[in-house]
mmCIF file of C-alpha atoms in Angstrom:
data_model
loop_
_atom_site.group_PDB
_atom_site.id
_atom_site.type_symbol
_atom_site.label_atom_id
_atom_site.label_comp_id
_atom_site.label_asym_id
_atom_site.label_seq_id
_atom_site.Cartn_x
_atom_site.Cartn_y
_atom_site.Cartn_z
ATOM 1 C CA UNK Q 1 -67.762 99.140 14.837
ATOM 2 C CA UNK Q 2 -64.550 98.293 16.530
ATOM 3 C CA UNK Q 3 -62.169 95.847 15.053
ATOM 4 C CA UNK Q 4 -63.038 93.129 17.826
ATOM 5 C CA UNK Q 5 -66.813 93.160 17.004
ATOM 6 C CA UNK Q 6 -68.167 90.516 15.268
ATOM 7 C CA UNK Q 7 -71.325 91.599 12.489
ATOM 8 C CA UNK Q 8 -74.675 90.546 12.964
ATOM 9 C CA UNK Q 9 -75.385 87.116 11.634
ATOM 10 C CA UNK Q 10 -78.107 88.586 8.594
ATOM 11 C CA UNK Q 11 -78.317 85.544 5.917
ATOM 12 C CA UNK Q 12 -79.184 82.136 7.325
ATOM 13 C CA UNK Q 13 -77.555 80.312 4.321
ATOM 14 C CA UNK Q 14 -75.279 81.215 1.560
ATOM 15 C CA UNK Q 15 -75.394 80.029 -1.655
ATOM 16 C CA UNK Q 16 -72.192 79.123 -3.306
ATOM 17 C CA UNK Q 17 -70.975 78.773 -6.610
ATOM 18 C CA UNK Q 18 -68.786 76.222 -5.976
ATOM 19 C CA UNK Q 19 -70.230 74.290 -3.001
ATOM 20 C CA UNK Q 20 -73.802 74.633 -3.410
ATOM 21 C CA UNK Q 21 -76.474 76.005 -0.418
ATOM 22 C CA UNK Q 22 -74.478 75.846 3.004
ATOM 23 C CA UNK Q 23 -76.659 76.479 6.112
ATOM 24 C CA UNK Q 24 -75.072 78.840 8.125
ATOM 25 C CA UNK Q 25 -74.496 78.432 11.646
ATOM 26 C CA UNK Q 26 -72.948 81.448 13.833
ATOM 27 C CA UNK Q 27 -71.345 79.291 15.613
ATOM 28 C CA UNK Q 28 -69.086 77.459 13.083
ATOM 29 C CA UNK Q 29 -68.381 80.936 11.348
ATOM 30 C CA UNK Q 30 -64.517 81.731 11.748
ATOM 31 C CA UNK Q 31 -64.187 85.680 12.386
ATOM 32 C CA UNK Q 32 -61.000 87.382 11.168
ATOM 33 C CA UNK Q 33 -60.820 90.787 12.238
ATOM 34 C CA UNK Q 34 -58.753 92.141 9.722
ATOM 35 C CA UNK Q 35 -59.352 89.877 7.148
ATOM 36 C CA UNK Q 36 -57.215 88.098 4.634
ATOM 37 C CA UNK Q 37 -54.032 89.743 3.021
ATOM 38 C CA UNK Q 38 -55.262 90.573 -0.367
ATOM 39 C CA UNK Q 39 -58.591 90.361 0.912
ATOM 40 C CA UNK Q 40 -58.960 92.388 3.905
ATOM 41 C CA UNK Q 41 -62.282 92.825 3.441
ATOM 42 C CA UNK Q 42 -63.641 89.065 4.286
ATOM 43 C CA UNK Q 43 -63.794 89.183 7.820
ATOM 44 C CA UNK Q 44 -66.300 86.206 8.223
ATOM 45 C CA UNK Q 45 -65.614 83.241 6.739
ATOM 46 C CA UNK Q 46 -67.578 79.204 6.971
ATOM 47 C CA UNK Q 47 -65.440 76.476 7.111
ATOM 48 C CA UNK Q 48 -66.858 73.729 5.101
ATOM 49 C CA UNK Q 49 -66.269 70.154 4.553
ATOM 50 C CA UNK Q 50 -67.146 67.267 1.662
ATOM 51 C CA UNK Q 51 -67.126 64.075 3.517
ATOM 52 C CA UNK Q 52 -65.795 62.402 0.007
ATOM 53 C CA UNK Q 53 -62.578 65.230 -0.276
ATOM 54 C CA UNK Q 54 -61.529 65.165 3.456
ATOM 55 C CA UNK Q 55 -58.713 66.007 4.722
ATOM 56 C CA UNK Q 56 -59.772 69.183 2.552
ATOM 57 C CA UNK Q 57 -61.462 72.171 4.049
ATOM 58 C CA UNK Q 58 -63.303 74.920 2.268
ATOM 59 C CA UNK Q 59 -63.142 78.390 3.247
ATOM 60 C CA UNK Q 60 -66.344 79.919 2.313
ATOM 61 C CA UNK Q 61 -67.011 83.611 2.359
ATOM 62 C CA UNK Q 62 -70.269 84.501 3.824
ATOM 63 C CA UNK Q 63 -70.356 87.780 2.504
ATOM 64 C CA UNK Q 64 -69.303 87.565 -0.972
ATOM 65 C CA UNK Q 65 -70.414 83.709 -2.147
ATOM 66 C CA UNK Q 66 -67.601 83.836 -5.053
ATOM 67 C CA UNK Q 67 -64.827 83.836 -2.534
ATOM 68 C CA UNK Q 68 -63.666 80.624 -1.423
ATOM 69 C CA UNK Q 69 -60.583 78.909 -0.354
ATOM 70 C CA UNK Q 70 -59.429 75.170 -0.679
ATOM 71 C CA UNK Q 71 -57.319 74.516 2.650
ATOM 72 C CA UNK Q 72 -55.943 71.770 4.400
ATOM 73 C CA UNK Q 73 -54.655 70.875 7.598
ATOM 74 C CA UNK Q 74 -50.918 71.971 7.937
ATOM 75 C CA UNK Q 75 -50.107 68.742 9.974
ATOM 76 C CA UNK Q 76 -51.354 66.574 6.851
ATOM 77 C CA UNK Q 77 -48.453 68.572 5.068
ATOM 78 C CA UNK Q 78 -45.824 68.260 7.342
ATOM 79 C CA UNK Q 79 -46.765 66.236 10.777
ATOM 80 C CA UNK Q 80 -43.690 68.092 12.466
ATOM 81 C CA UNK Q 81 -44.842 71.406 11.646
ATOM 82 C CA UNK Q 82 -44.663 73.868 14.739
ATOM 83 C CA UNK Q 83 -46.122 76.736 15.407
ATOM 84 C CA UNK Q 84 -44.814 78.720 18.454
ATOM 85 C CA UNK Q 85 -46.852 81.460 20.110
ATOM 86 C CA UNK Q 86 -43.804 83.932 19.694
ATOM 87 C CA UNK Q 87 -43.565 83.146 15.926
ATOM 88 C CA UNK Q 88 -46.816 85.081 15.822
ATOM 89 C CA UNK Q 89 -46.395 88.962 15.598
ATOM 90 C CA UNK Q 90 -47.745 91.387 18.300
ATOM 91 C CA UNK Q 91 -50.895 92.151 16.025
ATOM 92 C CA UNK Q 92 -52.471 89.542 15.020
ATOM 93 C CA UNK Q 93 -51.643 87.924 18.656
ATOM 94 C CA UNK Q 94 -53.828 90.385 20.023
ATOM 95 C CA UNK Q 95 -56.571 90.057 17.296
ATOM 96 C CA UNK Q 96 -56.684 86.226 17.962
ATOM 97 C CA UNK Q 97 -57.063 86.757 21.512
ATOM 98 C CA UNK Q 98 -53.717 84.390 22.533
ATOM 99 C CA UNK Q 99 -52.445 86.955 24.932
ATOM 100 C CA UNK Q 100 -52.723 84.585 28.100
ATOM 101 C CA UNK Q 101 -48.777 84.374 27.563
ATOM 102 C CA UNK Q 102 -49.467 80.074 27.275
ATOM 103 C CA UNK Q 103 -48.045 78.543 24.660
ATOM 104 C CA UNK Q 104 -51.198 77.410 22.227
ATOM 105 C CA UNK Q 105 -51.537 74.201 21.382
ATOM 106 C CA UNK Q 106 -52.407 72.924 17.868
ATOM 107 C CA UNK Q 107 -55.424 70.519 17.771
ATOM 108 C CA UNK Q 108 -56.333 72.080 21.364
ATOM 109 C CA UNK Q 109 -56.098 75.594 21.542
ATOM 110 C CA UNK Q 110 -55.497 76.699 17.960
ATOM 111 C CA UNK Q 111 -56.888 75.154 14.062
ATOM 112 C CA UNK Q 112 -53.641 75.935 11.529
ATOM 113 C CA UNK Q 113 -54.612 75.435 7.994
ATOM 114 C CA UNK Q 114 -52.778 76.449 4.588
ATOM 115 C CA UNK Q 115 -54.571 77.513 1.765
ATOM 116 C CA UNK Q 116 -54.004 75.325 -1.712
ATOM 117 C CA UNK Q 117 -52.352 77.514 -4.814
ATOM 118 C CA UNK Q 118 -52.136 75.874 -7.907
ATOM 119 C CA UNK Q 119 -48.858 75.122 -9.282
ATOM 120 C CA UNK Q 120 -48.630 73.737 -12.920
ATOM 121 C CA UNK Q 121 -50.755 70.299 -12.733
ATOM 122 C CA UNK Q 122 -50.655 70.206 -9.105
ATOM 123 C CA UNK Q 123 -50.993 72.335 -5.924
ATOM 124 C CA UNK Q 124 -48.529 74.068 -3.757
ATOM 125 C CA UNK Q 125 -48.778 75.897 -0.175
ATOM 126 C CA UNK Q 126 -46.904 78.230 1.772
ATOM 127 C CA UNK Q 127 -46.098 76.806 5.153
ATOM 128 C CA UNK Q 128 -44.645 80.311 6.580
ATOM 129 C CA UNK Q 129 -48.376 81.890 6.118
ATOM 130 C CA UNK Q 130 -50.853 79.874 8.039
ATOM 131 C CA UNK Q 131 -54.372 80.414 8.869
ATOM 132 C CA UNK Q 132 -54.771 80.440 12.558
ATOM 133 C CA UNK Q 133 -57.878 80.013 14.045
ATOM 134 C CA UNK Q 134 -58.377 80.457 17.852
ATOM 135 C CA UNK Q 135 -60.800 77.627 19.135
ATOM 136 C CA UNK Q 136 -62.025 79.550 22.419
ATOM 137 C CA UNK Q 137 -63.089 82.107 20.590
ATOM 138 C CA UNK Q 138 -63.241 81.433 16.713
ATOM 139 C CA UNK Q 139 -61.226 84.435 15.480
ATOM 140 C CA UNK Q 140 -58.370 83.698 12.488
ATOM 141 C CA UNK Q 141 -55.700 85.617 11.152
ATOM 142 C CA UNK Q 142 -53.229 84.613 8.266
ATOM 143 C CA UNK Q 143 -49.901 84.868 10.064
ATOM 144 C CA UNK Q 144 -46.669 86.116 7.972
ATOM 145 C CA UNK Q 145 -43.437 86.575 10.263
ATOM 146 C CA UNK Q 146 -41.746 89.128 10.151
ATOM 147 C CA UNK Q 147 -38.316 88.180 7.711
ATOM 148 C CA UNK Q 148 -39.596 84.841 7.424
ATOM 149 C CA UNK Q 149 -39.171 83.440 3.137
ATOM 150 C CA UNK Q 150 -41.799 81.726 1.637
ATOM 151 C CA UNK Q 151 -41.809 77.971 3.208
ATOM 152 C CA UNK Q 152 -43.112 76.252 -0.150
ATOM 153 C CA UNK Q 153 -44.474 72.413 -0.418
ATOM 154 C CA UNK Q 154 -45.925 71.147 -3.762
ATOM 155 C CA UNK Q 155 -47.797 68.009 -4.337
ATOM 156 C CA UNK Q 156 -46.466 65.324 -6.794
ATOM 157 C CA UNK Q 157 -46.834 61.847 -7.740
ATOM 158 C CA UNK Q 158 -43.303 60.807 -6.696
ATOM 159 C CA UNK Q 159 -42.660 62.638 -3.183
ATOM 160 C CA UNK Q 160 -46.402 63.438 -1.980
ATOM 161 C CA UNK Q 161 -45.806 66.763 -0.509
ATOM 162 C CA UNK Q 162 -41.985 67.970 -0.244
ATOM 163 C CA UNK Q 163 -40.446 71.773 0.382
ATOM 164 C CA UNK Q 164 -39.197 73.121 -2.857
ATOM 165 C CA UNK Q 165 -35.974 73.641 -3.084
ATOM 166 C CA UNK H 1 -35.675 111.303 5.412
ATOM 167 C CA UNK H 2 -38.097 112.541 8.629
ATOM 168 C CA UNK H 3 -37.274 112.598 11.880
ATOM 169 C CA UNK H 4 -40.017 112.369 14.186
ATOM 170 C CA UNK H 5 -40.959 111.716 18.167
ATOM 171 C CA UNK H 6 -43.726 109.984 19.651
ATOM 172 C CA UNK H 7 -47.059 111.700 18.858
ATOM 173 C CA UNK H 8 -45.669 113.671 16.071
ATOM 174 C CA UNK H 9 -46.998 112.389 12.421
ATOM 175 C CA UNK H 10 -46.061 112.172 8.743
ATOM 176 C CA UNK H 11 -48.304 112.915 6.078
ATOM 177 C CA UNK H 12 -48.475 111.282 2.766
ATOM 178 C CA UNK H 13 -50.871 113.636 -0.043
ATOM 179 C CA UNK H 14 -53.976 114.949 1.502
ATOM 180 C CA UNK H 15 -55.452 111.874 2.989
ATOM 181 C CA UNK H 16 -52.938 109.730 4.712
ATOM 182 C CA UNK H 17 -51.238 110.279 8.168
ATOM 183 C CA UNK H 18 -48.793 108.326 9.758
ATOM 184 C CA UNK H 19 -48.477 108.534 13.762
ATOM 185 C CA UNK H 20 -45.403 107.465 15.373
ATOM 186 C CA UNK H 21 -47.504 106.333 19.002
ATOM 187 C CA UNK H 22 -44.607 104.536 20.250
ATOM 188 C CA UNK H 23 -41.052 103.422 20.826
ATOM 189 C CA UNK H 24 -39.580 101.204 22.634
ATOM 190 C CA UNK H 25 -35.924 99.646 22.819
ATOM 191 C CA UNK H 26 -36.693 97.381 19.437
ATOM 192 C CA UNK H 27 -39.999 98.357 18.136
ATOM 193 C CA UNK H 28 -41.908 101.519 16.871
ATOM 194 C CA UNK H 29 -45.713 101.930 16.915
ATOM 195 C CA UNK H 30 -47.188 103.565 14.149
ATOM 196 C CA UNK H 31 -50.949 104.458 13.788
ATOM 197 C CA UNK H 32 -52.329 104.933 10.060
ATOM 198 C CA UNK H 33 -55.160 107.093 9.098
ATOM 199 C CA UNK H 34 -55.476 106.349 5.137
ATOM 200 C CA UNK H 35 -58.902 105.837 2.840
ATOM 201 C CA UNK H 36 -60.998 102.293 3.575
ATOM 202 C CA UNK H 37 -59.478 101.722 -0.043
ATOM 203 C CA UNK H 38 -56.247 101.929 0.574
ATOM 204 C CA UNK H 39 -55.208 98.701 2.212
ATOM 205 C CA UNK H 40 -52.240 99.464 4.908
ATOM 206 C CA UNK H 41 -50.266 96.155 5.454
ATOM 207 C CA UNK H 42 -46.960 95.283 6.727
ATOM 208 C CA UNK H 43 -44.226 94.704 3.784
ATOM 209 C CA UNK H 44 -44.102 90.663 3.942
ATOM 210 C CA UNK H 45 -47.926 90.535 3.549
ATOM 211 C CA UNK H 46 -47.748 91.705 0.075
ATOM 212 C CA UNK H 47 -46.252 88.448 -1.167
ATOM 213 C CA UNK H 48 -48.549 86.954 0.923
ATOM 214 C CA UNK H 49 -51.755 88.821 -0.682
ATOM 215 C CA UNK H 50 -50.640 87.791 -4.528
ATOM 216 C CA UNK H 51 -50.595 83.831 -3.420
ATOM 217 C CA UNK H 52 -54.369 84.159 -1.702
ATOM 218 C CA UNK H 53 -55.401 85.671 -5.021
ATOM 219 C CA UNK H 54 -53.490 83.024 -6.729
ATOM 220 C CA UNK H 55 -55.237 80.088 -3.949
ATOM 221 C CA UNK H 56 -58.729 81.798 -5.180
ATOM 222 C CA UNK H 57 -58.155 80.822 -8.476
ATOM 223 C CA UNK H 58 -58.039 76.951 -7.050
ATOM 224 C CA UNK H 59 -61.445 76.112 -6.082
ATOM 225 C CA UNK H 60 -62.981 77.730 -9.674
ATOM 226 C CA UNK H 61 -60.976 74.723 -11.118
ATOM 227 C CA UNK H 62 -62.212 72.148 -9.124
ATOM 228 C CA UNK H 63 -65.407 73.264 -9.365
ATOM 229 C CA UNK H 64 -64.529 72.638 -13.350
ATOM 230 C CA UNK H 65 -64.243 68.799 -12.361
ATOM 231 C CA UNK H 66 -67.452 69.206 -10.561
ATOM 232 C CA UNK H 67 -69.344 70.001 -13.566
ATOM 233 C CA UNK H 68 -67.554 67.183 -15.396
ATOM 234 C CA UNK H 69 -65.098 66.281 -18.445
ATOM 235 C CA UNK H 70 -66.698 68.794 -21.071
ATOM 236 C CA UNK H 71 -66.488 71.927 -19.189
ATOM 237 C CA UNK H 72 -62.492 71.481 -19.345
ATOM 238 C CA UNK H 73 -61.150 68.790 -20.557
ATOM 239 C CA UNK H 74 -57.354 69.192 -20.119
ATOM 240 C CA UNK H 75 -58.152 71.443 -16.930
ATOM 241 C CA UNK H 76 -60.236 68.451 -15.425
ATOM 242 C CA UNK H 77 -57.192 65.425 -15.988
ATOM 243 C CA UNK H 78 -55.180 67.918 -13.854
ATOM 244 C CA UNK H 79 -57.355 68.270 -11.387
ATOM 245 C CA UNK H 80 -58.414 64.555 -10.818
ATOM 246 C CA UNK H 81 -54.856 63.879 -10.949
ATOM 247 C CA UNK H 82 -54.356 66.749 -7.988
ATOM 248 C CA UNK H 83 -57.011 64.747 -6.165
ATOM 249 C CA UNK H 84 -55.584 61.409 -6.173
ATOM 250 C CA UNK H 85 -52.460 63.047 -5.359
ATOM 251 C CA UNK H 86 -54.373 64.449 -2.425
ATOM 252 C CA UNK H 87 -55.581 61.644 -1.276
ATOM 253 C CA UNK H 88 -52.575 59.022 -1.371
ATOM 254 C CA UNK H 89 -50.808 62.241 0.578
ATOM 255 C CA UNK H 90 -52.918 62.071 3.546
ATOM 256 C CA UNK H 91 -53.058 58.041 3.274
ATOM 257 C CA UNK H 92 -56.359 57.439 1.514
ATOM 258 C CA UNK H 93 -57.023 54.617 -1.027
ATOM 259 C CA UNK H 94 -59.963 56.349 -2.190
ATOM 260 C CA UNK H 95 -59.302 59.299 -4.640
ATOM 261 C CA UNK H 96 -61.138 62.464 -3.379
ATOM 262 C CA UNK H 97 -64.649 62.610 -5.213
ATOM 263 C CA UNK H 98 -66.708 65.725 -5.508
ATOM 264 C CA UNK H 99 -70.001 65.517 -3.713
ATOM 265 C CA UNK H 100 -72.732 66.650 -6.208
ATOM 266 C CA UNK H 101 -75.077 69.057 -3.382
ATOM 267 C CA UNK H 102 -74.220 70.686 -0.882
ATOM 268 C CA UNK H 103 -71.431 70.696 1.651
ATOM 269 C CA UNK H 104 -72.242 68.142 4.389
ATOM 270 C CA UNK H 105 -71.215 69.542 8.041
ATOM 271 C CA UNK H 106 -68.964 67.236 9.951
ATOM 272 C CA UNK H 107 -67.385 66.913 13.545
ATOM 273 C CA UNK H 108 -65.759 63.764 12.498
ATOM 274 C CA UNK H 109 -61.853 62.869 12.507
ATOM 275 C CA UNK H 110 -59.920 64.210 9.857
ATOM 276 C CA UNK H 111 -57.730 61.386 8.251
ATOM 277 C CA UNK H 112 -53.818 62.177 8.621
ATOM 278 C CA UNK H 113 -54.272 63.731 11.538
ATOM 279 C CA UNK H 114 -52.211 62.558 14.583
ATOM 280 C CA UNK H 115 -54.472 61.541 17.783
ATOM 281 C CA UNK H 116 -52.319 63.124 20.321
ATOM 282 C CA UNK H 117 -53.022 66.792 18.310
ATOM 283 C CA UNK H 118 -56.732 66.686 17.391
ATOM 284 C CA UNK H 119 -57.873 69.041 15.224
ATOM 285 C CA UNK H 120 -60.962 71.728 16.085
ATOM 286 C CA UNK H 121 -63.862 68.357 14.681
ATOM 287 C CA UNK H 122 -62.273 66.739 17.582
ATOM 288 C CA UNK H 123 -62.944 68.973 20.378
ATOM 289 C CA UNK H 124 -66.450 69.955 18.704
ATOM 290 C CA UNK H 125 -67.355 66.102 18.516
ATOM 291 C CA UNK H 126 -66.147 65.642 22.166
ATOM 292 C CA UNK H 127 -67.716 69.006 23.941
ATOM 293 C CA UNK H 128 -70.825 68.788 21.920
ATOM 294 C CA UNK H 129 -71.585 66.260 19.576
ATOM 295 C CA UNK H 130 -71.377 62.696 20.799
ATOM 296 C CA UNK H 131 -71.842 61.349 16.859
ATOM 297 C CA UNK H 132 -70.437 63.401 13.477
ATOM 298 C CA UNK H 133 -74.003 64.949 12.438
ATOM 299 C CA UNK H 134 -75.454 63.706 8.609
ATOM 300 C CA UNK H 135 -76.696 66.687 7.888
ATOM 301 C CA UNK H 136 -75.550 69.675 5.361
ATOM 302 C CA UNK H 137 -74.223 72.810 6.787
ATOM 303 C CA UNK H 138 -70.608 74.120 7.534
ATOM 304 C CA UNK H 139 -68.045 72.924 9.670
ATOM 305 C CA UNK H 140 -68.537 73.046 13.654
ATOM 306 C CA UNK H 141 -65.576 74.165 15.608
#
């Protein structure tokens, strides 16, 4: 299988731990090709959402139903957060298919979600490693530039989310 | 140190090979042949890979507030705290509750976000689904 295959669809739901039955529909299922760092092995992955927790956004494994992310939006983080097509490196710019040399545009062309870490009694996220999801085609990648520091925001009761210094 | 031309390799024990494919005026282009378990990323990723193992560790606490105060009690203030917190951040006045069942899919609006970028719900709700469906399932793109 070639990296730019996607797997049969086998299970019709998954049953979670943490979220309960999900019905699985190939067509919601977010492909990343290479999978997540630290977890290169979970190339498909179900985006999921509790009506009562939005803006959140659950990234469900479909393979392994003990692996699932809490995400959010990036924009609910930081509403001027930009992502420029050339801020993604050569490789995963080919594995999300955005080689059409237009610049993407968030909302439109691309999802961009950070995954939640906790951090003491609260929860942080790194800004410089969003999840990128191509719309027109559903594949993701976590994107790390090249040189780029860790971008951190953490949640707290006084500033809502601020960068740490 | 090696010094190597395009299509020459390096090789690392018995099992992994390093191709230089490539070069061009500020970039090289190496192929990898290593074992499935080996995982070959670039060096910023690694910092990268200890946070997603860190994010896992997120949702087995909220589940703990799922299954209510006695599972964990100090764990559970911290993580209804983290969802108020949550939800005042994206402009809410409710706190974020934890739905009992399953995962309800949704092609809805997601609060916070600004009209003029709408998020993938948007475009699903617009292309395909005139009204955000009631039913359980994942999120449509």
């Amino acid at each position: 299988m070639t990296a730019f295959e996607c797997p049969t669809i086998v299970s019709p739901t998954i049953v979670s731990p943490w979220l309960g039955e999900i019905r699985l529909d190939p067509e919601c299922e977010i492909y990343f090709p290479a999978g997540l760092p630290g977890f290169e092995e979970e190339r498909r992955m179900a985006p999921v959402e509790i009506p009562a927790q939005r803006p959140l956004l659950y990234l469900q494994s479909v393979e392994r139903a003990r692996v699932c992310f809490v995400a959010l939006p990036v924009y609910v983080i930081h509403p001027g957060f930009r992502l420029d097509i050339s801020d993604i490196p050569d490789d995963e710019r080919i594995l999300l298919g955005l080689t059409g040399g237009r610049e993407a545009v968030i909302g439109e062309d691309v999802l961009c979600v950070v995954l939640l870490m906790p951090s003491r009694d609260s929860v942080q996220v790194n800004l410089n490693a969003p999840i990128v999801v191509n719309l027109h085609n559903q594949r993701a990648a976590q994107i790390v530039r090249p040189g780029a520091t860790p971008d951190v925001w953490r949640l707290s009761a006084e500033n809502g989310w601020a960068p740490l210094c | 140190m090696l010094r190597r031309r395009p299509g020459e390799s390096i090789a690392i024990g018995a099992d992994i090979e390093i191709e230089v494919m490539e070069i061009s005026r500020t970039r090289v282009k190496l192929g990898v042949r290593a074992p499935r378990e080996i995982p070959v990323l670039r060096k910023e990723t690694l910092a990268v890979a200890a946070e997603n193992r860190q994010a896992l560790e997120l949702v087995s606490a909220f589940s703990t507030a799922h299954n209510g105060p006695s599972a964990c009690a100090s764990g559970t203030r911290g993580v209804a705290e983290t969802l108020r917190l949550l939800a005042a951040a994206a402009n809410q006045e409710k706190t974020l509750e934890f739905a009992p069942a399953a995962p309800i899919c949704f092609a809805g609006d997601i609060p916070g976000i600004p009209n003029e970028a709408p998020l993938a719900s948007d475009v699903s709700r617009n292309r395909e689904n005139p009204e955000p469906r009631q039913d359980a399932g994942p999120l449509s793109l």
